[in-house]
Coordinates of C-alpha atoms and ligand atoms in Angstrom, one line a residue:
X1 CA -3.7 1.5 20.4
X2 CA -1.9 -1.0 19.2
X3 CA 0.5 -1.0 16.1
X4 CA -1.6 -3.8 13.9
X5 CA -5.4 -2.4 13.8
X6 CA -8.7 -4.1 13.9
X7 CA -10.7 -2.4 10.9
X8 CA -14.2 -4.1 10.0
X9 CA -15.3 -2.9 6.0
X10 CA -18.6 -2.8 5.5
X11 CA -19.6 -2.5 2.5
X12 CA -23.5 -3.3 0.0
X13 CA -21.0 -4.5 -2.4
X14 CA -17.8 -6.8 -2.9
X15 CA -16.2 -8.2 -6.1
X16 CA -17.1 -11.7 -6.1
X17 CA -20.1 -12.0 -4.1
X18 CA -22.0 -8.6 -5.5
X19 CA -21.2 -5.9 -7.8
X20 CA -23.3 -2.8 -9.8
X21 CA -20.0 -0.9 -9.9
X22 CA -16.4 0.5 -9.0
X23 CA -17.3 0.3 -4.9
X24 CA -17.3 -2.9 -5.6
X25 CA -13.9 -3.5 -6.4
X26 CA -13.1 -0.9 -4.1
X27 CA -14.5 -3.0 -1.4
X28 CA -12.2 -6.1 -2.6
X29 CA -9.1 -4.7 -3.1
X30 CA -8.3 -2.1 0.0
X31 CA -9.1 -5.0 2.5
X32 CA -6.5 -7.0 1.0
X33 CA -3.9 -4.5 0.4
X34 CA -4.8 -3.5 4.4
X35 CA -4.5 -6.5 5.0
X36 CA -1.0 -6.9 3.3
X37 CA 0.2 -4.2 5.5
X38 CA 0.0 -6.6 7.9
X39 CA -3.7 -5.3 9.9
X40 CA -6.5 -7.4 10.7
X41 CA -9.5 -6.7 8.6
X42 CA -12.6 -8.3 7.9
X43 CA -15.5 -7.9 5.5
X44 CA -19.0 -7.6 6.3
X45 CA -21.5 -7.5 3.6
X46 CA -25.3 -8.6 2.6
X47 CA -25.9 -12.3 1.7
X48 CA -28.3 -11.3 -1.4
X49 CA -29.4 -14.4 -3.1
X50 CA -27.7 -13.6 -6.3
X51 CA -24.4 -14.7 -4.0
X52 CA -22.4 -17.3 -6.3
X53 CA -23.1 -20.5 -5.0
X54 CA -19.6 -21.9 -5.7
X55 CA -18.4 -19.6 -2.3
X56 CA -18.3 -22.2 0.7
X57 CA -20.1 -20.5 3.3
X58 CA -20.4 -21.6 7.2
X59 CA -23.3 -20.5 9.0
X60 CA -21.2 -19.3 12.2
X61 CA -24.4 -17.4 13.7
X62 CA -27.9 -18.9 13.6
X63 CA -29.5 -16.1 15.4
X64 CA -28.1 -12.5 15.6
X65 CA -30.7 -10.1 17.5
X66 CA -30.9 -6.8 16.0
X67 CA -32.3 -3.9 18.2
X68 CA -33.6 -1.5 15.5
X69 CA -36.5 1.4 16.6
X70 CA -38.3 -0.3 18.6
X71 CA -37.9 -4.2 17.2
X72 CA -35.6 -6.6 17.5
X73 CA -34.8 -7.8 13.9
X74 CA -33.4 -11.6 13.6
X75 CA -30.6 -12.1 11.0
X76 CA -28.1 -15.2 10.5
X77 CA -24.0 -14.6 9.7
X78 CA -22.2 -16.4 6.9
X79 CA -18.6 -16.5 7.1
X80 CA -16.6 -17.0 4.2
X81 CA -13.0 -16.0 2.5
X82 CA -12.1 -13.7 0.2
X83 CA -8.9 -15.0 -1.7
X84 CA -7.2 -12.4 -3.4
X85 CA -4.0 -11.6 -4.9
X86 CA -1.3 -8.8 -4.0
X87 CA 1.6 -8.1 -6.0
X88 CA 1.5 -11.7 -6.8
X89 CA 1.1 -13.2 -3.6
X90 CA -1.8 -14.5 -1.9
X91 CA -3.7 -12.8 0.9
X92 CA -7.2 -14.1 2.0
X93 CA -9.1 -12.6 5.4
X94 CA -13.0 -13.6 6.4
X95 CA -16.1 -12.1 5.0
X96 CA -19.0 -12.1 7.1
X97 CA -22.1 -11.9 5.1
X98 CA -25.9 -10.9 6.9
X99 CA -28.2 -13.3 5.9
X100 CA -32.0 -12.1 5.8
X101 CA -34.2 -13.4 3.3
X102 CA -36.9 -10.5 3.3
X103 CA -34.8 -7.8 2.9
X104 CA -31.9 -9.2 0.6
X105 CA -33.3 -12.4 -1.5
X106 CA -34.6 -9.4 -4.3
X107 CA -33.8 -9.4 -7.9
X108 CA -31.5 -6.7 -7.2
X109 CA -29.6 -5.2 -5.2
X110 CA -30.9 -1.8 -4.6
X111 CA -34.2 -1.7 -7.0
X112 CA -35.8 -4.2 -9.2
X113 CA -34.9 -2.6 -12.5
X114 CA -37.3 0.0 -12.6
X115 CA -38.0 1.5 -9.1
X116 CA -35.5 1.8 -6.1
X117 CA -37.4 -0.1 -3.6
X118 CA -39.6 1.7 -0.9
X119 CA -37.7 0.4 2.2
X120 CA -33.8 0.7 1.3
X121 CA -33.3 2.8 4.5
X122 CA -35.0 0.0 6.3
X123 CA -32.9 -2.4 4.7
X124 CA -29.3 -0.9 5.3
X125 CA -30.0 1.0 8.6
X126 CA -30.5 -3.3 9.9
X127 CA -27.3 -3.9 8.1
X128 CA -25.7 -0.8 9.5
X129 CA -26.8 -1.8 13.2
X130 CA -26.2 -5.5 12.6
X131 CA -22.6 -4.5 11.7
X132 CA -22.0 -3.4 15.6
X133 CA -24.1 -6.4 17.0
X134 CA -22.1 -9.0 14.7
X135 CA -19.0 -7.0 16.3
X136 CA -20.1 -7.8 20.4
X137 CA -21.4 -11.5 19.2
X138 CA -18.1 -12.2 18.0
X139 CA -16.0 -10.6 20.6
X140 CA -14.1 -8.9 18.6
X141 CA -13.9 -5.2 18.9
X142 CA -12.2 -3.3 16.1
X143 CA -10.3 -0.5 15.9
X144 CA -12.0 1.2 13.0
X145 CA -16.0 0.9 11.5
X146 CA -15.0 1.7 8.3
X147 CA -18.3 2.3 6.5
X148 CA -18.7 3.7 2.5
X149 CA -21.4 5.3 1.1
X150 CA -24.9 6.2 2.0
X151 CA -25.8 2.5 2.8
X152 CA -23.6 2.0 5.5
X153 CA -23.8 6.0 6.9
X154 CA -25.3 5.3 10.0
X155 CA -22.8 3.0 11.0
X156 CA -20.9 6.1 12.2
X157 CA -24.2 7.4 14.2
X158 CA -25.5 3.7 15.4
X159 CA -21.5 3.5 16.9
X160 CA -21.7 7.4 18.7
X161 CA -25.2 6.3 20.5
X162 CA -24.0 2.9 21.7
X163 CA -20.8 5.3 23.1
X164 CA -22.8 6.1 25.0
X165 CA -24.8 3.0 26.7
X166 CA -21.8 0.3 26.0
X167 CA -18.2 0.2 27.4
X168 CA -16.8 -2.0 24.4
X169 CA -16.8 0.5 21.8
X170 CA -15.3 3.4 23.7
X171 CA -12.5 3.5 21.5
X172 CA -13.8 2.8 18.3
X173 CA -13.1 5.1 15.8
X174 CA -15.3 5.3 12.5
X175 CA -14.1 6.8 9.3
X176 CA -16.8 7.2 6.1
X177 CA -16.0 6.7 2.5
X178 CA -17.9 8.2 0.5
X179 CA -17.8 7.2 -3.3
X180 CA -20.7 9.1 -5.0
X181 CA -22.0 11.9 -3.4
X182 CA -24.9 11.9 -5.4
X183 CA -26.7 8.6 -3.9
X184 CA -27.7 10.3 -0.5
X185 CA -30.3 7.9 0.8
X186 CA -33.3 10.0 0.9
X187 CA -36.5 8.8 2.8
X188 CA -39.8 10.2 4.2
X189 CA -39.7 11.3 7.3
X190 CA -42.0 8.3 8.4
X191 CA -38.8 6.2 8.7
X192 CA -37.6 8.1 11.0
X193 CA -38.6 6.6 14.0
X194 CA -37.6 2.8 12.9
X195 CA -34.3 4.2 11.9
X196 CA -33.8 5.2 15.4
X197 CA -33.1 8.4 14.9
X198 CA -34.5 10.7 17.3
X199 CA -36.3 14.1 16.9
X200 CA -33.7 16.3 18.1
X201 CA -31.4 14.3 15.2
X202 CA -33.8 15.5 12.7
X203 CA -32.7 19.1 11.9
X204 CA -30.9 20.6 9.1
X205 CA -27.1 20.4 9.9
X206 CA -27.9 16.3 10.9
X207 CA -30.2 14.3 9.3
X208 CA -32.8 17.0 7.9
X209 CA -32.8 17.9 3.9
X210 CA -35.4 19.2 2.1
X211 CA -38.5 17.8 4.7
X212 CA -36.7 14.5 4.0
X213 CA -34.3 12.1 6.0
X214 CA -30.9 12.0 4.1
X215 CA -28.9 9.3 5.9
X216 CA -25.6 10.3 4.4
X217 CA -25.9 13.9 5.6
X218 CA -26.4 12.9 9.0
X219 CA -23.9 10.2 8.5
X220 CA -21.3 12.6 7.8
X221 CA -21.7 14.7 10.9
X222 CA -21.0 11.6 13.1
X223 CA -18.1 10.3 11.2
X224 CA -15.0 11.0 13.3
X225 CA -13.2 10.9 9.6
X226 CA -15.0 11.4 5.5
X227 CA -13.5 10.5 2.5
X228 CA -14.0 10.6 -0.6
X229 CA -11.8 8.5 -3.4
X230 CA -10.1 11.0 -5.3
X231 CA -8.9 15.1 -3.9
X232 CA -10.4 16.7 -7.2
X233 CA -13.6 15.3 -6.7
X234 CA -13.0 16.3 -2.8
X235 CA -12.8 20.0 -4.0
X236 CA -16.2 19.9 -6.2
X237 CA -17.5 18.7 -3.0
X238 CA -17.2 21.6 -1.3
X239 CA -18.6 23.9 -3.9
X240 CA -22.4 24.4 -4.4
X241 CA -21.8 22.9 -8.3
X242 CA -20.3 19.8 -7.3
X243 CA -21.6 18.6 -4.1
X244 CA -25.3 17.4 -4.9
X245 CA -26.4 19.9 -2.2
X246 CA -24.5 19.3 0.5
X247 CA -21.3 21.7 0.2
X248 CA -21.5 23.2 3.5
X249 CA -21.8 19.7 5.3
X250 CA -18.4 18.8 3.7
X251 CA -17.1 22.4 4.6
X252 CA -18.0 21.9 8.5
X253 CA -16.2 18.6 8.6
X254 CA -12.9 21.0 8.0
X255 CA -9.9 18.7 8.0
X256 CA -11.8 16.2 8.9
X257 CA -13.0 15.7 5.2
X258 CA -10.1 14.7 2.3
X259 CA -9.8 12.7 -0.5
X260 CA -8.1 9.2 -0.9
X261 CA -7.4 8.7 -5.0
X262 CA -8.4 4.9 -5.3
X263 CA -6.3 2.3 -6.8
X264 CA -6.3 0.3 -10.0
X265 CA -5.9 -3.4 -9.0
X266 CA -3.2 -4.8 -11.4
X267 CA -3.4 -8.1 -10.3
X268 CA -6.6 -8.3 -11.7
X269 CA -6.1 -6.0 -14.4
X270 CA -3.1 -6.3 -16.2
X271 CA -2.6 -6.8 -20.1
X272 CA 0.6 -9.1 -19.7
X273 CA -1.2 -11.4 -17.9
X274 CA -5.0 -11.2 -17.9
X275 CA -6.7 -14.8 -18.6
X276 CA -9.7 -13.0 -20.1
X277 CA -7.9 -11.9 -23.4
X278 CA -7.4 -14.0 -26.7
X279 CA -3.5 -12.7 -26.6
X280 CA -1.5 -10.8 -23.5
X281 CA 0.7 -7.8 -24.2
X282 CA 3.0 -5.5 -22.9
X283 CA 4.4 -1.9 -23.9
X284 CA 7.1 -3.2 -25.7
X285 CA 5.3 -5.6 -27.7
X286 CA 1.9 -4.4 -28.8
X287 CA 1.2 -7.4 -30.8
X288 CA -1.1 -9.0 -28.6
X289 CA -3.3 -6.0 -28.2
X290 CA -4.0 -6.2 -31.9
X291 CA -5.5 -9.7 -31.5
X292 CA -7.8 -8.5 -28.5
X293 CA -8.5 -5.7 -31.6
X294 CA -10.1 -8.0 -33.9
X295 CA -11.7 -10.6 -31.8
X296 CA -13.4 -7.3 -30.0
X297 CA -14.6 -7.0 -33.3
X298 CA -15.9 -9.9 -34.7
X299 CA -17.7 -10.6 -31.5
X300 CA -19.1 -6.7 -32.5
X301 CA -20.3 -7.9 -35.8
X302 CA -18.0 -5.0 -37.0
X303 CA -15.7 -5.2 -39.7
X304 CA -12.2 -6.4 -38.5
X305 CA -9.9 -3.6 -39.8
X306 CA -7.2 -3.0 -37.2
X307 CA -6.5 1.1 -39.2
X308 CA -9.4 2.3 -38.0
X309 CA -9.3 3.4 -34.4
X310 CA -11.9 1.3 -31.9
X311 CA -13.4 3.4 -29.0
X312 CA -15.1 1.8 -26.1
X313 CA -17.4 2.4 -23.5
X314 CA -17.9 0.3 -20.7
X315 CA -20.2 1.8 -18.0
X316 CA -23.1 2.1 -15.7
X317 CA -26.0 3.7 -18.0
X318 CA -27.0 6.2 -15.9
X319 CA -27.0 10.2 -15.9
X320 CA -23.9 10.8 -14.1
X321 CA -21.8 8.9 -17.3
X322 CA -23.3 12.1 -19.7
X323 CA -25.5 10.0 -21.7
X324 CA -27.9 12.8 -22.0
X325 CA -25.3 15.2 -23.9
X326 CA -23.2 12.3 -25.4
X327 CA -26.6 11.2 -27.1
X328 CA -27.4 13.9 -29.3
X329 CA -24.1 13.8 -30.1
X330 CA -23.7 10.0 -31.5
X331 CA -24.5 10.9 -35.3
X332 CA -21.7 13.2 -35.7
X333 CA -19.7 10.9 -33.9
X334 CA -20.8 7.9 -35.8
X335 CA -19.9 9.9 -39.2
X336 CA -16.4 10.1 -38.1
X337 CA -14.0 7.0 -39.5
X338 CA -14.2 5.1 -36.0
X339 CA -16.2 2.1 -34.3
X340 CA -17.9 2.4 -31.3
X341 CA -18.1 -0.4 -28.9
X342 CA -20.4 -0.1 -26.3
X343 CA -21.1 -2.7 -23.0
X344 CA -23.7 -0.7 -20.4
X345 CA -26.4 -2.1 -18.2
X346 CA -28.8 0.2 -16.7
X347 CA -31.7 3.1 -17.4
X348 CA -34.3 1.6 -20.1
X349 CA -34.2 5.4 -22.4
X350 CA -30.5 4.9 -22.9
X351 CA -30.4 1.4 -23.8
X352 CA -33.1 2.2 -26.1
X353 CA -31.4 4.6 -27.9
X354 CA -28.9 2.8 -28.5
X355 CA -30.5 0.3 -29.8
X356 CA -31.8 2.4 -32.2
X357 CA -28.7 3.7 -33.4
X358 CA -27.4 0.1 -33.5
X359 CA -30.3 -0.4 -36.5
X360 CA -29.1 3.0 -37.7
X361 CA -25.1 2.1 -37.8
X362 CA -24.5 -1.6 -38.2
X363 CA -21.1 -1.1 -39.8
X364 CA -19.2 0.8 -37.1
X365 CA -21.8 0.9 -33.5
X366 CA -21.4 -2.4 -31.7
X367 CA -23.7 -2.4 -28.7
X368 CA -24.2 -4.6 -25.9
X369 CA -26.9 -4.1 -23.2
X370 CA -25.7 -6.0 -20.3
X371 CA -23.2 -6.5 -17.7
X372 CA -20.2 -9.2 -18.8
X373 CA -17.0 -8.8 -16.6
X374 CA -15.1 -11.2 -19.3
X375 CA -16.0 -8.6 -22.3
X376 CA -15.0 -5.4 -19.6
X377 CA -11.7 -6.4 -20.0
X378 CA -11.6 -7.3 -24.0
X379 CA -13.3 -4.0 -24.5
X380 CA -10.4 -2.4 -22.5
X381 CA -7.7 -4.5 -24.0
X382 CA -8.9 -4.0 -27.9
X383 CA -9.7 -0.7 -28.4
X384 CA -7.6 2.3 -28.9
X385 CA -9.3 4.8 -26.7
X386 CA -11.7 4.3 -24.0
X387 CA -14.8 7.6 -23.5
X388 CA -15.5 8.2 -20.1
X389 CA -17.9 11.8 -20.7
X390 CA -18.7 11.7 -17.4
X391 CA -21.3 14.8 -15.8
X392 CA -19.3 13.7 -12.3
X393 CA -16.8 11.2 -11.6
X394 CA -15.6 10.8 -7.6
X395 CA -12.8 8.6 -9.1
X396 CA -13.3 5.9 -11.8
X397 CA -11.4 3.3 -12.4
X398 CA -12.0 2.6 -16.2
X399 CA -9.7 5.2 -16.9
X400 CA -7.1 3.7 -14.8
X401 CA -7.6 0.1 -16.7
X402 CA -7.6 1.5 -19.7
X403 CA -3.7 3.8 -19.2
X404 CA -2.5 0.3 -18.4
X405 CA -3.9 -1.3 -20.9
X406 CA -2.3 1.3 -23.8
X407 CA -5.9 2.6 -24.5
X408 CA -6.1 6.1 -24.4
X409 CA -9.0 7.4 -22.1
X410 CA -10.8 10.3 -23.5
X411 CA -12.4 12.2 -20.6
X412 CA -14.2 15.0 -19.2
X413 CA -12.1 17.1 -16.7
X414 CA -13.9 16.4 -13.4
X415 CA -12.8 14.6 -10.1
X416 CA -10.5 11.6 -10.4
X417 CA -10.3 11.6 -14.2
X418 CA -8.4 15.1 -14.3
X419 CA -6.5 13.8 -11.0
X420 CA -5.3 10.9 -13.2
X421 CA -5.4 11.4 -17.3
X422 CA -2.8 14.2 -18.4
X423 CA -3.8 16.3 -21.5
X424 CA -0.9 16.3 -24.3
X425 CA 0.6 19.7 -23.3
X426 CA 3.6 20.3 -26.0
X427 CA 5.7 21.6 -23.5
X428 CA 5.1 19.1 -20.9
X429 CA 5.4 16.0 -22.9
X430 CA 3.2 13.3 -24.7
X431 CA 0.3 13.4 -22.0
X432 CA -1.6 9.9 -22.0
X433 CA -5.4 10.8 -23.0
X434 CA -7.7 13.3 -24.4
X435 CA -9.5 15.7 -22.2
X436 CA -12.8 18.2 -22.3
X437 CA -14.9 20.7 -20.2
X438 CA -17.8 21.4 -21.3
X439 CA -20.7 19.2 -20.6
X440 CA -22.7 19.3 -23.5
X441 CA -22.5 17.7 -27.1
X442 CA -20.4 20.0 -29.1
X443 CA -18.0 19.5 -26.8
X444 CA -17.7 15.8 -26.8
X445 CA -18.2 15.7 -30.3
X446 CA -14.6 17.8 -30.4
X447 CA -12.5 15.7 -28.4
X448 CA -13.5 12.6 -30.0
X449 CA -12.7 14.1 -33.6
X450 CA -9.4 15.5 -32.3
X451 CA -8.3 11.8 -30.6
X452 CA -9.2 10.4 -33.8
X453 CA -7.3 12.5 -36.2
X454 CA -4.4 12.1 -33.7
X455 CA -5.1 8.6 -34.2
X456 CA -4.7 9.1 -38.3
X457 CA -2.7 12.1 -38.9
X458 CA 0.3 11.4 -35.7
X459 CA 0.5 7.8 -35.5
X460 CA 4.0 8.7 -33.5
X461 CA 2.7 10.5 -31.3
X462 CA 0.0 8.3 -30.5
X463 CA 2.6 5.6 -30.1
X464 CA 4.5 7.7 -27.4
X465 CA 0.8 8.8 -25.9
X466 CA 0.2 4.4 -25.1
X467 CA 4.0 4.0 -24.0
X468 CA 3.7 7.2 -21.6
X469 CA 0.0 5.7 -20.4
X470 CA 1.5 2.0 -19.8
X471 CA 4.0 3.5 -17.8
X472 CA 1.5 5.3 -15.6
X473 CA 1.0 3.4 -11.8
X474 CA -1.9 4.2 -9.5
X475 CA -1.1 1.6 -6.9
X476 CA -3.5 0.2 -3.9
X477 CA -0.7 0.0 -1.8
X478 CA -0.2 3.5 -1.6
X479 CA -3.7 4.0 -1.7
X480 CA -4.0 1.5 1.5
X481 CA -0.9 3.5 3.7
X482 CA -3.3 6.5 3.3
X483 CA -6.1 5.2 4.4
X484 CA -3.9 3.4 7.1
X485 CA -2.5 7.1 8.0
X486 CA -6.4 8.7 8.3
X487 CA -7.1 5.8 10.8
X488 CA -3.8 6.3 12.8
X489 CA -4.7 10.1 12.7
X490 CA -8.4 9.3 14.4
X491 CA -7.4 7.0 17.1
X492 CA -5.0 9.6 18.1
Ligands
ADP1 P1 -18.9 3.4 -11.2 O1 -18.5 2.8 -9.9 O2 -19.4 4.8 -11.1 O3 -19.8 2.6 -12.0 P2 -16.1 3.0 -11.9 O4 -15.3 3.4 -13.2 O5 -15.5 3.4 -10.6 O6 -17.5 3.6 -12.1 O7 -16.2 1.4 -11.9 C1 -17.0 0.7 -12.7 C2 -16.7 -0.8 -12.6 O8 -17.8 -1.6 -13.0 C3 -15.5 -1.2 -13.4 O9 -14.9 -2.3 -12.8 C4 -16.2 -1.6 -14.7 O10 -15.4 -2.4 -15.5 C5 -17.4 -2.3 -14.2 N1 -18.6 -2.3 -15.0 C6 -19.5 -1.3 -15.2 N2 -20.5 -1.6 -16.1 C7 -20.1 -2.9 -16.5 C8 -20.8 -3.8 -17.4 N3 -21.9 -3.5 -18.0 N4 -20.2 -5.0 -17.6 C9 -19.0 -5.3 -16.9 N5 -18.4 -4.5 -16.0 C10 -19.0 -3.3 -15.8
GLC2 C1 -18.4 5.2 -7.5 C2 -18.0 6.3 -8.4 C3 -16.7 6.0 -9.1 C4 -15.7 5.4 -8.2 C5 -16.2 4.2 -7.5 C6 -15.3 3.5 -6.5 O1 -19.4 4.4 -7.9 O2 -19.0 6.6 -9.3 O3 -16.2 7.2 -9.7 O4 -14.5 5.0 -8.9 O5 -17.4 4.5 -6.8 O6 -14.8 4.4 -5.5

């Protein structure tokens, strides 16, 4: 082994060419902060049509042959760049993207707005396998499949049976991040045979669950390393509460199975110096964040009054955020002396509803139903606190924006928000959000009207509350030595 690894990411989404959420950026940042460290890793990802056009892509593989059950499926590879920036200095490495019109030119990327499409397993098991044939086409054999989430699970199990037919991978190592354990990839059993994965596979400690075939399960078990993105989330996963069903998978992988707290990438999200804001600003000059403040706003519709305290909400609207308990609880929320800003693409019932409570609250409910990377980081940048209620969080990263951009997150205490937001404890010092348990209404409702009276009745202490969260640093590049560590630790 040498000292400088070959690590291929795959990934269903990157920041720039496809994003729904946080494994997005995930999937853009830890390449290039691995690839800082001096390694040699490359991204490989889906072309879906909704790929900006402005990347230059090369068409560096016509024809690709994928052996899949018992097909061959054609593909072609785009290669491209991804450009990034680490601690202010450039780093670019290649992205190779798999090109098949059937399964990727959709209107999105894993459903089409209402119903998860019928044949995802189909679709990602061919990206999974094409990952390895892109691999032997290009002659370059890494070190490390590094595959995340259910979509790319059977990377680890396509790369254990080709073990065992083809010399090249001998040494290959794969290691599984998992960054929401609820999103399994579930599919009849019909599939089974197209996925390749044969009948002895199909029991209950591999691929079995429930009469079903759950790709990540099975994915686990061939992993030679699983991770998840933040340790307190690791721990729920190995408890019947917080795993989503599969505790005693997670168990059996022993220490095989950790957690890895993400990054926040402050390149990209930094309040001195982020291009998206009306006015930049720093700890010791909170001037600028007043201006974000009242442009936030006006583009709100909402009175522009920089005393009364602005919470925001950016976020998938989806179950796992606690829309169904933070819901009945808007009214007594919306009584308080607060505006609410809300950005969320997603389910139809929650945008609804808040569309009705718009009609209901013109004066302090702004509400937008869409996805808008530009108002992300005015929403984080102008309010004072940001509510993340979340039913289960493996990490988030809105949290993490919002310490560095002096906005106090108010959060539930699960997974990587209670690894990362520290409750005001007296005796420990000023703490840097607001923090709950239960999830359910009352309890939402409570937190909220305690960060707001702190907001009226301790204005000091709030101050110290933003300095102490400014200060706070979650870096990639110490996120990016771990994962560098786990890959050391499996090639051993
Ligand atoms: P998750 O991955 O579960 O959605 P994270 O907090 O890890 O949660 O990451 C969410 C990412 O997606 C953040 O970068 C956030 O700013 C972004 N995001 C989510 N919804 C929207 C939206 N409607 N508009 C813009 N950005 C969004
Ligand atoms: C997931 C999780 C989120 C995490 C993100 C990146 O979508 O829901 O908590 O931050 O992936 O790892």
């Amino acid at each position: 082994m040498s000292e400088v690894l070959r690590i291929i990411f795959a990934s269903a989404e990157v920041d720039g060419f496809s994003k729904s959420g946080g494994l997005a950026d995930v999937a853009r940042a830890l390449p290039l902060h691995l690839k800082q460290l001096g390694h040699d890793v490359r991204i490989v990802t889906p072309f879906y049509r909704s790929i900006p056009e402005s990347h230059q892509t090369e068409t560096i593989i016509h024809e690709l042959g994928v052996p899949l059950g018992n097909e061959e499926i054609w593909c072609a590879v785009r290669q491209t760049e991804l450009t990034g920036s680490v601690d202010g200095k450039a780093v670019s490495l290649p992205v190779y993207l798999i090109e098949h019109e059937h399964y990727f030119f959709r209107r999105g990327y894993y459903d089409d707005g209402l119903h998860e499409y019928p044949d995802n397993a189909s679709r990602f098991a061919f990206f999974s396998k094409s990952v390895l044939q892109l691999c032997l086409a290009l002659e370059w054999i890494p070190d490390i499949f590094h595959a995340n989430d259910w979509h790319t699970a059977l990377l680890p199990f396509y790369l254990r049976q080709s073990q065992q037919a083809l010399a090249e991978f001998t040494k290959s190592r794969s290691v599984l991040t998992i960054h929401n354990a609820g999103y399994q990839g579930n599919a009849p059993v019909i599939f089974r045979n197209s996925l390749e994965i044969a009948p002895e596979y199909f029991v209950a400690e591999l691929f079995e669950d429930h009469g079903q075939l759950n790709l990540l399960k099975g994915g686990i078990h061939f992993a030679d390393q699983v991770n998840t993105v933040s340790s307190g989330y690791a721990e729920e996963m190995r408890t019947p509460l917080g795993s989503h069903g599969l505790h005693q998978t997670y168990l059996n992988k022993g220490r095989n199975f950790c957690g890895i707290l993400n990054g926040c990438d402050y390149d990209d999200w930094n309040p001195e110096t982020d291009s998206h804001l009306p006015a930049t600003y720093s700890a010791a000059d909170l001037n600028g964040k007043k201006a974000c403040k009242l442009e936030l706003q006006k583009i709100f519709g909402l009175p522009e009054l920089t005393d009364v305290p602005v919470i925001g909400m950016v976020s998938r609207l989806t179950g796992q955020k606690g829309f169904d308990y933070l819901l009945p609880a808007m009214q007594k929320i919306l009584a308080l002396k607060l505006q609410l800003v809300i950005l969320g693409s997603g389910e139809l019932w929650i945008a609804n509803s808040f569309d009705e409570l718009k009609q209901e609250y013109p004066q302090n409910l702004g509400w937008k139903n869409g996805y808008d990377n530009e108002l992300a980081h005015l929403i984080e940048a102008g309010s004072d606190m940001f509510l993340m209620p979340s039913l289960y969080e493996p990490c988030g990263l809105n949290q993490m924006y919002s310490l560095c951009y002096g906005t106090l997150p108010i959060v539930r205490r699960v997974g990587g928000l209670k690894d990362t937001v520290i409750q005001f404890d007296e005796a420990q010092g000023p703490g840097n959000g607001f923090i709950f348990d239960e999830p359910d209404s009352s309890a939402v409702f409570m937190v909220v009207d305690l960060a707001v009276r702190t907001y009226y009745q301790q204005p000091q202490h709030f101050g110290k509350m933003i300095n102490s969260a400014m200060q706070q640093r979650f870096t990639w590049k110490s996120a990016a030595e771990k994962y560098v560590d786990l890959y050391y630790k499996t090639l051993k």
